PDB file of C-alpha atoms and ligand atoms in Angstrom:
ATOM      1  CA  UNK A 120      42.222 131.866 117.854  1.00  0.00           C
ATOM      2  CA  UNK A 121      43.288 128.415 116.041  1.00  0.00           C
ATOM      3  CA  UNK A 122      44.663 128.626 112.748  1.00  0.00           C
ATOM      4  CA  UNK A 123      46.723 125.482 113.396  1.00  0.00           C
ATOM      5  CA  UNK A 124      43.777 123.322 112.928  1.00  0.00           C
ATOM      6  CA  UNK A 125      42.795 125.106 109.331  1.00  0.00           C
ATOM      7  CA  UNK A 126      45.486 123.294 107.413  1.00  0.00           C
ATOM      8  CA  UNK A 127      43.775 120.316 107.194  1.00  0.00           C
ATOM      9  CA  UNK A 128      41.144 122.152 105.181  1.00  0.00           C
ATOM     10  CA  UNK A 129      43.495 123.293 103.107  1.00  0.00           C
ATOM     11  CA  UNK A 130      42.482 121.112  99.806  1.00  0.00           C
ATOM     12  CA  UNK A 131      39.187 123.275 100.300  1.00  0.00           C
ATOM     13  CA  UNK A 132      41.018 126.415  99.716  1.00  0.00           C
ATOM     14  CA  UNK A 133      42.584 125.533  97.267  1.00  0.00           C
ATOM     15  CA  UNK A 134      39.500 124.580  95.233  1.00  0.00           C
ATOM     16  CA  UNK A 135      38.079 127.848  96.414  1.00  0.00           C
ATOM     17  CA  UNK A 136      40.702 129.583  95.215  1.00  0.00           C
ATOM     18  CA  UNK A 137      40.403 127.666  91.236  1.00  0.00           C
ATOM     19  CA  UNK A 138      36.530 128.675  91.103  1.00  0.00           C
ATOM     20  CA  UNK A 139      36.971 132.033  92.091  1.00  0.00           C
ATOM     21  CA  UNK A 140      39.995 132.365  89.607  1.00  0.00           C
ATOM     22  CA  UNK A 141      37.983 130.560  86.951  1.00  0.00           C
ATOM     23  CA  UNK A 142      34.511 132.176  87.205  1.00  0.00           C
ATOM     24  CA  UNK A 143      35.936 135.317  86.962  1.00  0.00           C
ATOM     25  CA  UNK A 144      38.467 134.519  84.223  1.00  0.00           C
ATOM     26  CA  UNK A 145      35.864 133.171  81.990  1.00  0.00           C
ATOM     27  CA  UNK A 146      33.478 136.172  82.578  1.00  0.00           C
ATOM     28  CA  UNK A 147      36.022 138.936  81.719  1.00  0.00           C
ATOM     29  CA  UNK A 148      36.795 136.715  78.197  1.00  0.00           C
ATOM     30  CA  UNK A 149      32.726 136.695  77.988  1.00  0.00           C
ATOM     31  CA  UNK A 150      32.673 140.324  79.212  1.00  0.00           C
ATOM     32  CA  UNK A 151      35.642 141.037  76.501  1.00  0.00           C
ATOM     33  CA  UNK A 152      33.594 139.829  73.554  1.00  0.00           C
ATOM     34  CA  UNK A 153      29.894 140.602  74.118  1.00  0.00           C
ATOM     35  CA  UNK A 154      31.597 144.070  75.282  1.00  0.00           C
ATOM     36  CA  UNK A 155      33.326 144.723  71.984  1.00  0.00           C
ATOM     37  CA  UNK A 156      30.123 144.296  70.409  1.00  0.00           C
ATOM     38  CA  UNK A 157      28.094 146.297  72.504  1.00  0.00           C
ATOM     39  CA  UNK A 158      30.526 148.835  72.561  1.00  0.00           C
ATOM     40  CA  UNK A 159      30.189 148.993  68.525  1.00  0.00           C
ATOM     41  CA  UNK A 160      26.596 149.213  68.854  1.00  0.00           C
ATOM     42  CA  UNK A 161      26.601 152.021  71.519  1.00  0.00           C
ATOM     43  CA  UNK A 162      28.715 153.796  69.192  1.00  0.00           C
ATOM     44  CA  UNK A 163      26.971 153.028  66.095  1.00  0.00           C
ATOM     45  CA  UNK A 164      25.541 155.597  63.547  1.00  0.00           C
ATOM     46  CA  UNK A 165      22.150 153.305  63.321  1.00  0.00           C
ATOM     47  CA  UNK A 166      20.208 154.810  65.906  1.00  0.00           C
ATOM     48  CA  UNK A 167      18.062 151.385  66.983  1.00  0.00           C
ATOM     49  CA  UNK A 168      21.191 149.768  67.180  1.00  0.00           C
ATOM     50  CA  UNK A 169      22.758 152.497  69.875  1.00  0.00           C
ATOM     51  CA  UNK A 170      19.392 152.884  72.012  1.00  0.00           C
ATOM     52  CA  UNK A 171      19.112 149.251  72.275  1.00  0.00           C
ATOM     53  CA  UNK A 172      23.016 148.848  73.272  1.00  0.00           C
ATOM     54  CA  UNK A 173      22.403 151.928  75.440  1.00  0.00           C
ATOM     55  CA  UNK A 174      19.461 150.828  76.824  1.00  0.00           C
ATOM     56  CA  UNK A 175      21.614 147.052  77.834  1.00  0.00           C
ATOM     57  CA  UNK A 176      24.475 149.421  79.642  1.00  0.00           C
ATOM     58  CA  UNK A 177      21.855 150.974  81.504  1.00  0.00           C
ATOM     59  CA  UNK A 178      19.787 147.837  83.066  1.00  0.00           C
ATOM     60  CA  UNK A 179      23.051 145.839  83.525  1.00  0.00           C
ATOM     61  CA  UNK A 180      24.608 148.790  85.650  1.00  0.00           C
ATOM     62  CA  UNK A 181      21.606 150.012  87.231  1.00  0.00           C
ATOM     63  CA  UNK A 182      20.814 146.714  88.785  1.00  0.00           C
ATOM     64  CA  UNK A 183      22.990 145.465  91.267  1.00  0.00           C
ATOM     65  CA  UNK A 184      24.885 141.582  90.302  1.00  0.00           C
ATOM     66  CA  UNK A 185      23.434 140.116  92.947  1.00  0.00           C
ATOM     67  CA  UNK A 186      20.019 140.629  92.073  1.00  0.00           C
ATOM     68  CA  UNK A 187      21.205 139.576  88.322  1.00  0.00           C
ATOM     69  CA  UNK A 188      22.468 136.272  89.924  1.00  0.00           C
ATOM     70  CA  UNK A 189      19.085 135.861  91.514  1.00  0.00           C
ATOM     71  CA  UNK A 190      16.461 136.096  88.176  1.00  0.00           C
ATOM     72  CA  UNK A 191      19.473 133.850  86.023  1.00  0.00           C
ATOM     73  CA  UNK A 192      19.493 131.560  88.365  1.00  0.00           C
ATOM     74  CA  UNK A 193      15.932 131.157  89.264  1.00  0.00           C
ATOM     75  CA  UNK A 194      14.435 132.413  86.227  1.00  0.00           C
ATOM     76  CA  UNK A 195      15.414 129.304  83.985  1.00  0.00           C
ATOM     77  CA  UNK A 196      13.244 126.991  86.080  1.00  0.00           C
ATOM     78  CA  UNK A 197      10.012 128.420  85.497  1.00  0.00           C
ATOM     79  CA  UNK A 198      11.070 129.811  81.911  1.00  0.00           C
ATOM     80  CA  UNK A 199      12.618 126.356  80.672  1.00  0.00           C
ATOM     81  CA  UNK A 200      11.360 123.754  83.449  1.00  0.00           C
ATOM     82  CA  UNK A 201      14.744 122.424  84.824  1.00  0.00           C
ATOM     83  CA  UNK A 202      17.197 125.150  86.899  1.00  0.00           C
ATOM     84  CA  UNK A 203      21.074 125.307  85.667  1.00  0.00           C
ATOM     85  CA  UNK A 204      24.221 124.111  88.162  1.00  0.00           C
ATOM     86  CA  UNK A 205      25.029 127.435  89.773  1.00  0.00           C
ATOM     87  CA  UNK A 206      28.181 127.137  87.913  1.00  0.00           C
ATOM     88  CA  UNK A 207      26.519 128.274  84.770  1.00  0.00           C
ATOM     89  CA  UNK A 208      24.167 130.819  86.608  1.00  0.00           C
ATOM     90  CA  UNK A 209      27.624 132.278  88.152  1.00  0.00           C
ATOM     91  CA  UNK A 210      29.796 132.611  84.908  1.00  0.00           C
ATOM     92  CA  UNK A 211      26.539 133.728  82.903  1.00  0.00           C
ATOM     93  CA  UNK A 212      25.869 136.318  85.564  1.00  0.00           C
ATOM     94  CA  UNK A 213      28.697 137.984  85.847  1.00  0.00           C
ATOM     95  CA  UNK A 214      30.046 137.487  81.735  1.00  0.00           C
ATOM     96  CA  UNK A 215      26.919 139.288  81.139  1.00  0.00           C
ATOM     97  CA  UNK A 216      27.174 141.632  83.742  1.00  0.00           C
ATOM     98  CA  UNK A 217      31.283 142.624  82.913  1.00  0.00           C
ATOM     99  CA  UNK A 218      30.269 143.169  79.406  1.00  0.00           C
ATOM    100  CA  UNK A 219      27.952 146.452  80.104  1.00  0.00           C
ATOM    101  CA  UNK A 220      31.297 147.763  81.780  1.00  0.00           C
ATOM    102  CA  UNK A 221      33.647 146.322  79.329  1.00  0.00           C
ATOM    103  CA  UNK A 222      31.130 148.347  76.654  1.00  0.00           C
ATOM    104  CA  UNK A 223      31.889 151.366  78.687  1.00  0.00           C
ATOM    105  CA  UNK A 224      35.447 150.597  78.965  1.00  0.00           C
ATOM    106  CA  UNK A 225      35.924 150.467  75.050  1.00  0.00           C
ATOM    107  CA  UNK A 226      33.731 153.094  74.008  1.00  0.00           C
ATOM    108  CA  UNK A 227      35.851 155.545  76.433  1.00  0.00           C
ATOM    109  CA  UNK A 228      39.201 154.058  75.211  1.00  0.00           C
ATOM    110  CA  UNK A 229      38.344 154.545  71.972  1.00  0.00           C
ATOM    111  CA  UNK A 230      36.913 158.464  73.061  1.00  0.00           C
ATOM    112  CA  UNK A 231      40.474 159.125  74.564  1.00  0.00           C
ATOM    113  CA  UNK A 232      42.220 159.145  71.512  1.00  0.00           C
ATOM    114  CA  UNK A 233      42.543 162.363  70.250  1.00  0.00           C
ATOM    115  CA  UNK A 234      40.278 163.577  67.629  1.00  0.00           C
ATOM    116  CA  UNK A 235      42.798 165.161  65.637  1.00  0.00           C
ATOM    117  CA  UNK A 236      44.133 161.557  64.689  1.00  0.00           C
ATOM    118  CA  UNK A 237      41.352 161.444  62.746  1.00  0.00           C
ATOM    119  CA  UNK A 238      41.585 164.390  61.164  1.00  0.00           C
ATOM    120  CA  UNK A 239      44.665 163.820  60.498  1.00  0.00           C
ATOM    121  CA  UNK A 240      44.310 160.422  59.071  1.00  0.00           C
ATOM    122  CA  UNK A 241      41.573 161.937  56.983  1.00  0.00           C
ATOM    123  CA  UNK A 242      42.887 164.850  55.620  1.00  0.00           C
ATOM    124  CA  UNK A 243      45.573 162.250  54.509  1.00  0.00           C
ATOM    125  CA  UNK A 244      42.624 161.036  51.866  1.00  0.00           C
ATOM    126  CA  UNK A 245      42.034 157.908  53.956  1.00  0.00           C
ATOM    127  CA  UNK A 246      38.619 156.094  54.801  1.00  0.00           C
ATOM    128  CA  UNK A 247      37.078 156.296  58.356  1.00  0.00           C
ATOM    129  CA  UNK A 248      37.903 152.622  58.376  1.00  0.00           C
ATOM    130  CA  UNK A 249      41.003 152.998  57.676  1.00  0.00           C
ATOM    131  CA  UNK A 250      42.013 155.633  60.484  1.00  0.00           C
ATOM    132  CA  UNK A 251      40.081 153.781  62.678  1.00  0.00           C
ATOM    133  CA  UNK A 252      41.714 150.299  61.813  1.00  0.00           C
ATOM    134  CA  UNK A 253      45.537 151.736  61.305  1.00  0.00           C
ATOM    135  CA  UNK A 254      45.304 154.915  63.514  1.00  0.00           C
ATOM    136  CA  UNK A 255      42.564 155.316  66.713  1.00  0.00           C
ATOM    137  CA  UNK A 256      42.401 151.568  67.720  1.00  0.00           C
ATOM    138  CA  UNK A 257      45.591 150.472  68.297  1.00  0.00           C
ATOM    139  CA  UNK A 258      46.507 153.858  70.240  1.00  0.00           C
ATOM    140  CA  UNK A 259      42.596 152.899  72.101  1.00  0.00           C
ATOM    141  CA  UNK A 260      44.253 149.604  72.729  1.00  0.00           C
ATOM    142  CA  UNK A 261      46.690 151.593  75.679  1.00  0.00           C
ATOM    143  CA  UNK A 262      44.105 152.107  77.411  1.00  0.00           C
ATOM    144  CA  UNK A 263      41.871 149.286  76.864  1.00  0.00           C
ATOM    145  CA  UNK A 264      43.814 146.377  77.836  1.00  0.00           C
ATOM    146  CA  UNK A 265      44.946 147.974  81.600  1.00  0.00           C
ATOM    147  CA  UNK A 266      41.340 148.996  81.887  1.00  0.00           C
ATOM    148  CA  UNK A 267      40.663 145.135  81.220  1.00  0.00           C
ATOM    149  CA  UNK A 268      42.646 143.953  83.997  1.00  0.00           C
ATOM    150  CA  UNK A 269      41.484 146.085  86.174  1.00  0.00           C
ATOM    151  CA  UNK A 270      37.785 144.823  85.289  1.00  0.00           C
ATOM    152  CA  UNK A 271      39.459 141.203  86.137  1.00  0.00           C
ATOM    153  CA  UNK A 272      40.567 142.493  89.572  1.00  0.00           C
ATOM    154  CA  UNK A 273      36.956 144.038  89.883  1.00  0.00           C
ATOM    155  CA  UNK A 274      35.534 140.318  89.262  1.00  0.00           C
ATOM    156  CA  UNK A 275      37.608 138.677  91.493  1.00  0.00           C
ATOM    157  CA  UNK A 276      35.904 140.385  94.035  1.00  0.00           C
ATOM    158  CA  UNK A 277      32.366 140.663  92.914  1.00  0.00           C
ATOM    159  CA  UNK A 278      32.491 137.277  92.585  1.00  0.00           C
ATOM    160  CA  UNK A 279      32.007 136.624  95.736  1.00  0.00           C
ATOM    161  CA  UNK A 280      28.425 136.982  96.166  1.00  0.00           C
ATOM    162  CA  UNK A 281      28.043 133.608  93.952  1.00  0.00           C
ATOM    163  CA  UNK A 282      28.574 131.404  97.263  1.00  0.00           C
ATOM    164  CA  UNK A 283      24.968 132.645  97.891  1.00  0.00           C
ATOM    165  CA  UNK A 284      23.741 130.530  94.970  1.00  0.00           C
ATOM    166  CA  UNK A 285      26.152 127.283  96.200  1.00  0.00           C
ATOM    167  CA  UNK A 286      28.854 127.765  93.669  1.00  0.00           C
ATOM    168  CA  UNK A 287      32.060 126.530  95.506  1.00  0.00           C
ATOM    169  CA  UNK A 288      34.102 129.675  95.157  1.00  0.00           C
ATOM    170  CA  UNK A 289      36.387 130.870  97.847  1.00  0.00           C
ATOM    171  CA  UNK A 290      33.502 132.198 100.321  1.00  0.00           C
ATOM    172  CA  UNK A 291      31.706 129.004  99.724  1.00  0.00           C
ATOM    173  CA  UNK A 292      34.599 126.969 101.018  1.00  0.00           C
ATOM    174  CA  UNK A 293      34.829 129.153 104.032  1.00  0.00           C
ATOM    175  CA  UNK A 294      31.531 129.051 105.031  1.00  0.00           C
ATOM    176  CA  UNK A 295      31.671 125.584 104.853  1.00  0.00           C
ATOM    177  CA  UNK A 296      34.610 124.928 107.103  1.00  0.00           C
ATOM    178  CA  UNK A 297      32.968 127.598 109.314  1.00  0.00           C
ATOM    179  CA  UNK A 298      30.472 124.980 109.861  1.00  0.00           C
ATOM    180  CA  UNK A 299      32.749 122.288 110.118  1.00  0.00           C
ATOM    181  CA  UNK A 300      34.546 123.795 112.920  1.00  0.00           C
ATOM    182  CA  UNK A 301      32.240 126.495 114.307  1.00  0.00           C
ATOM    183  CA  UNK A 302      35.353 128.572 114.187  1.00  0.00           C
ATOM    184  CA  UNK A 303      33.611 131.948 112.565  1.00  0.00           C
ATOM    185  CA  UNK A 304      36.788 134.038 112.121  1.00  0.00           C
ATOM    186  CA  UNK A 305      40.003 131.796 110.843  1.00  0.00           C
ATOM    187  CA  UNK A 306      38.395 130.592 107.592  1.00  0.00           C
ATOM    188  CA  UNK A 307      37.049 134.353 106.250  1.00  0.00           C
ATOM    189  CA  UNK A 308      40.591 135.643 107.508  1.00  0.00           C
ATOM    190  CA  UNK A 309      42.652 132.977 105.312  1.00  0.00           C
ATOM    191  CA  UNK A 310      40.711 133.593 102.494  1.00  0.00           C
ATOM    192  CA  UNK A 311      40.865 137.398 102.958  1.00  0.00           C
ATOM    193  CA  UNK A 312      44.587 136.861 102.983  1.00  0.00           C
ATOM    194  CA  UNK A 313      44.516 134.424  99.664  1.00  0.00           C
ATOM    195  CA  UNK A 314      42.265 137.810  97.895  1.00  0.00           C
ATOM    196  CA  UNK A 315      44.371 140.815  98.876  1.00  0.00           C
ATOM    197  CA  UNK A 316      47.684 138.135  97.323  1.00  0.00           C
ATOM    198  CA  UNK A 317      45.531 137.725  94.058  1.00  0.00           C
ATOM    199  CA  UNK A 318      45.037 141.822  94.067  1.00  0.00           C
ATOM    200  CA  UNK A 319      48.263 142.924  94.698  1.00  0.00           C
ATOM    201  CA  UNK A 320      49.692 140.409  92.295  1.00  0.00           C
ATOM    202  CA  UNK A 321      47.421 141.158  89.411  1.00  0.00           C
ATOM    203  CA  UNK A 322      48.000 144.956  90.128  1.00  0.00           C
ATOM    204  CA  UNK A 323      51.676 144.799  90.228  1.00  0.00           C
ATOM    205  CA  UNK A 324      51.421 143.187  86.673  1.00  0.00           C
ATOM    206  CA  UNK A 325      48.803 145.358  84.928  1.00  0.00           C
ATOM    207  CA  UNK A 326      50.756 148.352  86.253  1.00  0.00           C
ATOM    208  CA  UNK A 327      53.912 147.020  84.260  1.00  0.00           C
ATOM    209  CA  UNK A 328      51.824 146.089  81.135  1.00  0.00           C
ATOM    210  CA  UNK A 329      50.678 149.753  81.504  1.00  0.00           C
ATOM    211  CA  UNK A 330      54.577 151.036  82.247  1.00  0.00           C
ATOM    212  CA  UNK A 331      55.254 149.093  78.663  1.00  0.00           C
ATOM    213  CA  UNK A 332      52.762 150.555  76.738  1.00  0.00           C
ATOM    214  CA  UNK A 333      53.347 153.997  77.616  1.00  0.00           C
ATOM    215  CA  UNK A 334      56.908 153.616  76.256  1.00  0.00           C
ATOM    216  CA  UNK A 335      56.178 154.116  72.788  1.00  0.00           C
ATOM    217  CA  UNK A 336      54.496 157.305  73.529  1.00  0.00           C
ATOM    218  CA  UNK A 337      57.970 159.104  74.191  1.00  0.00           C
ATOM    219  CA  UNK A 338      59.647 158.899  71.271  1.00  0.00           C
TER     220      UNK A 338
HETATM  221  N1  LIG B 613      28.986 145.449  93.029  1.00  0.00           N
HETATM  222  C1  LIG B 613      28.162 146.131  92.342  1.00  0.00           C
HETATM  223  C2  LIG B 613      26.944 145.695  91.378  1.00  0.00           C
HETATM  224  O1  LIG B 613      26.498 144.853  92.464  1.00  0.00           O
HETATM  225  C3  LIG B 613      29.424 146.391  90.556  1.00  0.00           C
HETATM  226  C4  LIG B 613      29.365 145.683  89.942  1.00  0.00           C
HETATM  227  C5  LIG B 613      30.794 145.717  89.051  1.00  0.00           C
HETATM  228  N2  LIG B 613      30.730 145.072  88.031  1.00  0.00           N
HETATM  229  C6  LIG B 613      31.925 144.770  87.536  1.00  0.00           C
HETATM  230  N3  LIG B 613      31.982 143.942  86.297  1.00  0.00           N
HETATM  231  N4  LIG B 613      32.421 145.649  87.061  1.00  0.00           N
HETATM  232  O2  LIG B 613      26.183 146.244  90.954  1.00  0.00           O
END
């Protein structure tokens, strides 16, 4: 075991860390925006819209993200005659993938608000839209924000599969270092440590956020 010889590869680990965090971050932003629309579609009273949104969620959640990555990365050639860069394929795949999970987070967050809140608002004479905007959504945000944070944590780890199409994330960098040094152990231990520091750090932040958001519940 020789961790000392890994020190010279620090820039590669740092580069991998950047790419991993970037992909997860951009994906969760895309996922949140798209996911909001999918969730609204799913909750819509229009049968066609809700059917399409539900189908989208089922297809994305019913297939492995690795298969989705391959389809998006390789299908662009036969379809459009050119290959997209691995990084773009990675971000697109995880953005789309995340949107289905985020849609369910948003839907669950909205539905978790007690139905009595809607009834109370309506009985005060407020129209449905206003009750949603001023009473339901503000409470739903408290359920949604921490769950979005967790989604980011999940993505940090799940994006490790993008290394397979050559995206230079943490795992890819470890592969490269392994090939250069014939050490097939140390690089992976190092990236495992990087992942766990990231995940534990973020989880702590999310817990704090959750506690802050709960504070106003006890008045
Ligand atoms: N590994 C699982 C899959 O391949 C889970 C993906 C989780 N994705 C997410 N955005 N939470 O489908």
